[in-house]
mmCIF file of C-alpha atoms in Angstrom:
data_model
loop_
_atom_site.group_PDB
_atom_site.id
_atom_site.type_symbol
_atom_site.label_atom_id
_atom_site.label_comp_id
_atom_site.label_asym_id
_atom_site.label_seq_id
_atom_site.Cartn_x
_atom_site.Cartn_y
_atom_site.Cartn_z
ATOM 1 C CA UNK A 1 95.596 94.245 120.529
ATOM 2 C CA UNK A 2 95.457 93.733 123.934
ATOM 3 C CA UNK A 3 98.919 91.386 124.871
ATOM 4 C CA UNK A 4 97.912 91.274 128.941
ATOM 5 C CA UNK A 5 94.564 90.272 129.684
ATOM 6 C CA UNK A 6 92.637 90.484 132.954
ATOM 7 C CA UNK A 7 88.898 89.279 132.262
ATOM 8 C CA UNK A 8 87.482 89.946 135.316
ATOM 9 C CA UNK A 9 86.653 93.204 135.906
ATOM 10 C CA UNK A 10 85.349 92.377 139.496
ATOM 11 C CA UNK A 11 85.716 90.018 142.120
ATOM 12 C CA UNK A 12 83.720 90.092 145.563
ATOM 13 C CA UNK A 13 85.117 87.360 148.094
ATOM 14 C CA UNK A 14 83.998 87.226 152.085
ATOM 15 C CA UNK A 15 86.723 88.110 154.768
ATOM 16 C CA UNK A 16 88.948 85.140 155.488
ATOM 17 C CA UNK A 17 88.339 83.184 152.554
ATOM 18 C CA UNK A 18 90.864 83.312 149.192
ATOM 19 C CA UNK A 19 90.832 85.794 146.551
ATOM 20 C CA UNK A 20 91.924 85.005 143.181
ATOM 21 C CA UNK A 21 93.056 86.713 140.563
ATOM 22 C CA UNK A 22 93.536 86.140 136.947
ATOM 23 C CA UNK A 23 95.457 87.386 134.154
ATOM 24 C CA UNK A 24 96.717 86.004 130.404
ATOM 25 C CA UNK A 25 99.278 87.113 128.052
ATOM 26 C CA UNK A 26 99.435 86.501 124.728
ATOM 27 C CA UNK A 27 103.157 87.830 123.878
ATOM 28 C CA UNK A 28 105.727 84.911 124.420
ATOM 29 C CA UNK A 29 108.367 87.727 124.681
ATOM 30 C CA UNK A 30 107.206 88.550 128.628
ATOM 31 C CA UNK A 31 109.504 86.716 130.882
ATOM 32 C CA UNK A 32 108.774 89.073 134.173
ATOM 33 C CA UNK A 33 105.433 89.481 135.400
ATOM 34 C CA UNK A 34 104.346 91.744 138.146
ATOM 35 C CA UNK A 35 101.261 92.952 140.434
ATOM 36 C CA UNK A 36 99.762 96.108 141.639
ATOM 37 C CA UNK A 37 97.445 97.666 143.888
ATOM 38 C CA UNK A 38 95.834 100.567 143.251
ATOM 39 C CA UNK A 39 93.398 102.376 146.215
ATOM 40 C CA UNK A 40 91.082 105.505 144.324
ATOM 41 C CA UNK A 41 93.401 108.653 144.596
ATOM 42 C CA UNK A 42 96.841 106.827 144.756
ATOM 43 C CA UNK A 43 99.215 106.084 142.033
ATOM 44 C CA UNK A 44 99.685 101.836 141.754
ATOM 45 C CA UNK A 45 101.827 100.098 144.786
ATOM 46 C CA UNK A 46 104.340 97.028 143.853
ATOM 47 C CA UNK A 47 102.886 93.637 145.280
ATOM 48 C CA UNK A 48 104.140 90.376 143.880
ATOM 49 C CA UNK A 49 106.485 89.174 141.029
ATOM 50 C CA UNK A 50 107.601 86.256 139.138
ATOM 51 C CA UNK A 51 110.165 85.673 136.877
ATOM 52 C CA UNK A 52 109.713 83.341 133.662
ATOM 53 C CA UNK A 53 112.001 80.685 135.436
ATOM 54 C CA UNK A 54 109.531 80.456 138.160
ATOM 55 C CA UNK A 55 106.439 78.673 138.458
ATOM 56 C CA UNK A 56 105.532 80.286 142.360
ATOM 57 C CA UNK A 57 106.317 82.937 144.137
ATOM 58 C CA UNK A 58 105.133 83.619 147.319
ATOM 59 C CA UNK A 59 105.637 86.597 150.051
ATOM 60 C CA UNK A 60 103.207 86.397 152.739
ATOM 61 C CA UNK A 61 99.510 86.058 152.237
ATOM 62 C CA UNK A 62 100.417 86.990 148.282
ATOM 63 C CA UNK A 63 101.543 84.040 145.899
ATOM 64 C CA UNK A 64 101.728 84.527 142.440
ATOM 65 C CA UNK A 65 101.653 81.106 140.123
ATOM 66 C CA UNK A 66 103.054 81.074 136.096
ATOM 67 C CA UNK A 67 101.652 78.612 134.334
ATOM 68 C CA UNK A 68 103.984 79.421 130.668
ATOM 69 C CA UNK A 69 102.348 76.661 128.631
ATOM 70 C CA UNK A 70 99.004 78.524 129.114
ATOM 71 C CA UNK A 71 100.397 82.077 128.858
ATOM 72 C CA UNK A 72 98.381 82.530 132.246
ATOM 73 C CA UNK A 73 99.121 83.398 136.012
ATOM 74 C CA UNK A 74 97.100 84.218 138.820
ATOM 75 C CA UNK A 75 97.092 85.935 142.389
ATOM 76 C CA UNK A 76 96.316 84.095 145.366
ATOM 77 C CA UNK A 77 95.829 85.932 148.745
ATOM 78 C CA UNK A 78 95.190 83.896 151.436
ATOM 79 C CA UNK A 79 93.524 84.501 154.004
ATOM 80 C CA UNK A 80 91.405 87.619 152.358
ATOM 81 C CA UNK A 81 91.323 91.108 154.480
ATOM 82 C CA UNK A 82 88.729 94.232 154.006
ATOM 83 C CA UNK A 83 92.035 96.336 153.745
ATOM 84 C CA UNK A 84 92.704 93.837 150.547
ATOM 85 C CA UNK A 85 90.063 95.842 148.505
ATOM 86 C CA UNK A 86 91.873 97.223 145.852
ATOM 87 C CA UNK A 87 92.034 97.491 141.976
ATOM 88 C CA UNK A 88 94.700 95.193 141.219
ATOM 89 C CA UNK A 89 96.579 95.621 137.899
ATOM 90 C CA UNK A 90 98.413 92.357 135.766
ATOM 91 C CA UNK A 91 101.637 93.742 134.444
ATOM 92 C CA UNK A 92 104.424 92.228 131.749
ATOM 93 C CA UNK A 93 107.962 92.885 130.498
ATOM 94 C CA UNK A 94 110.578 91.519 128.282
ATOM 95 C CA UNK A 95 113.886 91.234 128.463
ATOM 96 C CA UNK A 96 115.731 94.290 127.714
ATOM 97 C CA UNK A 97 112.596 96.364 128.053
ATOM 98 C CA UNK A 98 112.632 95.304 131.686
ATOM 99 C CA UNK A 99 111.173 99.078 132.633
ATOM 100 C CA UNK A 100 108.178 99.201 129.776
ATOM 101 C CA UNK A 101 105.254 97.405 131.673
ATOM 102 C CA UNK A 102 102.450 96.349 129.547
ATOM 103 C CA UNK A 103 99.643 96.474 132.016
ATOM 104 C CA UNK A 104 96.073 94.656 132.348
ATOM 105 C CA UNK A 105 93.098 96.820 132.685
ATOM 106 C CA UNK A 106 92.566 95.860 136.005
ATOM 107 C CA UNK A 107 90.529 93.809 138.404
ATOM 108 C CA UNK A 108 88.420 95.429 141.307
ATOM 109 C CA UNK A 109 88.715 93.555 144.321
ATOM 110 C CA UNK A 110 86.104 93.791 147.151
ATOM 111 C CA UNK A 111 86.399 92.108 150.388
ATOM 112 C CA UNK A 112 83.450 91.446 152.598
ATOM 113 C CA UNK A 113 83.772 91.480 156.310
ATOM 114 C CA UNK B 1 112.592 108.499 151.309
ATOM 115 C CA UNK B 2 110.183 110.858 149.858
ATOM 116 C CA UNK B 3 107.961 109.384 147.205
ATOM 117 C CA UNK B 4 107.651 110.289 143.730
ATOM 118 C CA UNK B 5 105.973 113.738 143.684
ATOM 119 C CA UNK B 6 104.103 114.878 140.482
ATOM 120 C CA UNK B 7 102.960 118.540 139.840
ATOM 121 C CA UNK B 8 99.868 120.032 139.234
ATOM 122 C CA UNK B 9 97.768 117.130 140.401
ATOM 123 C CA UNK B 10 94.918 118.205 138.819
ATOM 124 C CA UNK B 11 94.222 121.109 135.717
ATOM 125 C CA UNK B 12 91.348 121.583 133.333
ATOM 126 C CA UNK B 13 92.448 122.840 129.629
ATOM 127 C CA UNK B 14 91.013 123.119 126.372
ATOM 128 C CA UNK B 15 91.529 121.621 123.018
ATOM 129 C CA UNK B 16 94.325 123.131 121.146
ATOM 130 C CA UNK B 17 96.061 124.092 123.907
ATOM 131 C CA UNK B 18 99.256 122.407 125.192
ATOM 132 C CA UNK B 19 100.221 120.907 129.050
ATOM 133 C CA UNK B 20 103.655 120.446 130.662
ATOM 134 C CA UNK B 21 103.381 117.736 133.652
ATOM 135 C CA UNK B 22 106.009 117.590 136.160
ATOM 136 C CA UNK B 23 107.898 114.478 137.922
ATOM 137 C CA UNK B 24 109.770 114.135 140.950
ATOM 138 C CA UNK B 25 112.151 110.622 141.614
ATOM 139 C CA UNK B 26 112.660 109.012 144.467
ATOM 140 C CA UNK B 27 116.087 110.139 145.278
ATOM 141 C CA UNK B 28 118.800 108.141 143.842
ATOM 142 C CA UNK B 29 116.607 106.593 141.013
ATOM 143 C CA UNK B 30 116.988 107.503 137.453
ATOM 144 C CA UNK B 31 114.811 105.898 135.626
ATOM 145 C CA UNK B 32 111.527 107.911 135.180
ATOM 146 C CA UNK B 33 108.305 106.617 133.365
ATOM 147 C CA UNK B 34 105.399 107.541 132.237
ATOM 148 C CA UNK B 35 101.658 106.079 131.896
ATOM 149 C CA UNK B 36 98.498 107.035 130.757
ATOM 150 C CA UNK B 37 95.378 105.644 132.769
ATOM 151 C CA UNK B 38 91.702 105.670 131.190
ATOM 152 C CA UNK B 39 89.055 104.165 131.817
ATOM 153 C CA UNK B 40 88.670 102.027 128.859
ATOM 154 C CA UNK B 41 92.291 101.632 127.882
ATOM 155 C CA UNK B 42 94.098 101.094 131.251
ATOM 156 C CA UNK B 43 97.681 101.903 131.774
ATOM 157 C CA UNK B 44 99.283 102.515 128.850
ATOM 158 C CA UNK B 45 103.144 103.052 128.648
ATOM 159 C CA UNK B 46 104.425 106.318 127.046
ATOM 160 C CA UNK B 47 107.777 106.391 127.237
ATOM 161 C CA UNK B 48 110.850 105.547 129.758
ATOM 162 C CA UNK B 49 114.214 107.993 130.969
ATOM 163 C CA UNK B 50 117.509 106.983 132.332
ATOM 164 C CA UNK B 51 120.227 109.319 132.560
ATOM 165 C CA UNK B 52 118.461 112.150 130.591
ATOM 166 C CA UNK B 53 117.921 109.490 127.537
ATOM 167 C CA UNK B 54 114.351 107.432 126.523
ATOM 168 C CA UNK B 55 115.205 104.344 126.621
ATOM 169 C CA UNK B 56 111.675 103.339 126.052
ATOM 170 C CA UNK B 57 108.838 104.492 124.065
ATOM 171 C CA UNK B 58 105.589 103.569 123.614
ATOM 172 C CA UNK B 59 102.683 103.765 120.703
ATOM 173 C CA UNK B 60 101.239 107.579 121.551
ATOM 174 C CA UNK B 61 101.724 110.307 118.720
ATOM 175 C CA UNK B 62 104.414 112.755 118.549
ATOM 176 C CA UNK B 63 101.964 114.989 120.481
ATOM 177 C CA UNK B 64 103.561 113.174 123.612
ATOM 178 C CA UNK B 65 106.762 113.756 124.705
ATOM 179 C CA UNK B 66 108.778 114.473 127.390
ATOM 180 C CA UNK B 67 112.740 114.893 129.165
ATOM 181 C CA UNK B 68 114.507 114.062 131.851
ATOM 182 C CA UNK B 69 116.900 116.704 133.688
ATOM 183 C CA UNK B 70 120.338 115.424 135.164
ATOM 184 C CA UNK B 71 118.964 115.591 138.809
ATOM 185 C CA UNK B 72 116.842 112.935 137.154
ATOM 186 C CA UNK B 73 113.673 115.156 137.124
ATOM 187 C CA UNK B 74 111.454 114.378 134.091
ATOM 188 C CA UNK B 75 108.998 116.836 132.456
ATOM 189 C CA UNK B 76 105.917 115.543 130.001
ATOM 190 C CA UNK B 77 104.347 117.697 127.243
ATOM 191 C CA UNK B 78 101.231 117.245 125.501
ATOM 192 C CA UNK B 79 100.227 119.594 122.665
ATOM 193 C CA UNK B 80 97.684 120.375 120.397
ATOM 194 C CA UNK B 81 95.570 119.073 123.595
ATOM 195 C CA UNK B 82 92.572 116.355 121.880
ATOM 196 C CA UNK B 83 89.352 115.452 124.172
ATOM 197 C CA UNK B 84 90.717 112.107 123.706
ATOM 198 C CA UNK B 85 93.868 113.365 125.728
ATOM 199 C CA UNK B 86 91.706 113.605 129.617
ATOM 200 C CA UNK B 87 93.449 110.976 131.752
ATOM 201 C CA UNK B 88 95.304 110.338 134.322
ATOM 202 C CA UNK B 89 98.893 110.787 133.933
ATOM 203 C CA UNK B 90 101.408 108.285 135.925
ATOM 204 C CA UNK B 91 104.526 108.928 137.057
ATOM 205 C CA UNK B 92 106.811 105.840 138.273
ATOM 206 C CA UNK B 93 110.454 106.196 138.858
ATOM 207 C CA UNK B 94 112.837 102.940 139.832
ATOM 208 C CA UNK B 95 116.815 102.119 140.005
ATOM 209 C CA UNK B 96 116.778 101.779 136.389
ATOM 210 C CA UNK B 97 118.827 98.722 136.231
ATOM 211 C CA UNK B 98 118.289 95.348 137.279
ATOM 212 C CA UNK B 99 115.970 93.538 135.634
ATOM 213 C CA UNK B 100 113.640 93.477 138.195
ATOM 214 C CA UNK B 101 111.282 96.110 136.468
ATOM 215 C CA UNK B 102 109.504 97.340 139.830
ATOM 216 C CA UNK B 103 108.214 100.837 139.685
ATOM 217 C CA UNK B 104 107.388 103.236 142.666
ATOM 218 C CA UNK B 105 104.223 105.347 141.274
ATOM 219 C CA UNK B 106 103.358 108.996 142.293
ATOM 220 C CA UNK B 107 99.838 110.168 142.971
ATOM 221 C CA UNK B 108 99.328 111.007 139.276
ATOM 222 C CA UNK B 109 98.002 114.070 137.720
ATOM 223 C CA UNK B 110 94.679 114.550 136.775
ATOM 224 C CA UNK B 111 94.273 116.224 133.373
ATOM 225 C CA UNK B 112 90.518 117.188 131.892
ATOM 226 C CA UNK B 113 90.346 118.558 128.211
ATOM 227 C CA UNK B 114 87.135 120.697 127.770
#
């Protein structure tokens, strides 16, 4: 049973213009939700994340919206960059299991120049 | 800082056989976890140190398992090595409290079961 969710497995958006990326949970328990990066050969890099409390959370060109009603957030990056092409990876935790991340299989991201 | 370092980065074994994986922290973090990447499964949690303890475990057999050393080192073992078992093995070490839950990763090693 898959409890994070990421049914994209590929997005290709042109330079400049937004990316977005999608993921769903189905375990009410997750109140902290995170995303990484991931380039081919390199272990996952920490992006963006939002506590359950929060609806946005923003850092940059990254925001990250919860919407808890529909079990469902999503990545925004704005404005898009080649060097944004990336595997990006939905990830969950609950409380007092704050370092056992539940991850998403992954999106690949492509940016166009 | 240097990042988390994990030894051998790649090996080839054979089924039946058993593999010890090695992790190095980012200095002055002590929480050390592990994840298995495939293709068709993901990341999947295997289990979380702090302080030499698991704090965390996740749904893999008792063919998984692992330690952590009090210089916060951690060591995985596999045995009775399964075809199933070629993946990518992640590393990720953080503070270990907070409840922020952000992990640093290491490069990962690369483990093929012939």
């Amino acid at each position: 049973d898959q409890q994070v969710k990421q049914n994209s497995p590929s997005l290709s958006v042109q330079e400049g213009r937004i990316s977005i990326l999608n993921c769903d949970y189905t375990n009410s328990m997750f109140d902290y939700f995170l995303w990484y990066k991931k380039y081919p050969a390199e272990g996952p890099t920490f992006l963006i994340s939002i506590s359950s409390i929060k609806d946005k959370n923003e850092d940059g060109r990254f925001t990250v919206f919860l919407n808890k009603s529909a079990k469902h957030l999503s990545l925004h990056i704005v404005p898009s960059q080649p060097g944004d092409s990336a595997v990006y990876f939905c990830a969950a935790s609950s409380q007092g299991s704050n370092y056992k991340l539940t991850f998403g299989k992954g999106t690949l991201l492509t940016v166009n120049p | 800082k240097a990042g988390v370092t994990q030894t051998p980065r790649y090996l080839i074994k054979t089924r039946g056989q058993q593999v010890t994986l090695s992790c190095s922290p980012i200095s002055g973090h002590r929480s050390v976890s592990w994840y298995q990447q495939t293709p068709g499964q993901g990341l999947q949690f295997l289990f979380e140190y702090f302080s030499e303890t698991q704090r965390n475990k996740g749904n893999f057999p008792g063919r998984f398992s692992g330690r952590q050393f009090s210089n916060s080192r951690s060591e995985m073992n596999v045995s009775t090595l399964e075809l199933g078992d070629s993946a990518l093995y992640l590393c990720a070490s953080s503070e270990g409290q907070g409840n922020t839950g952000e992990l640093f990763f290491g490069e990962g090693s690369r483990l093929t079961v012939l």
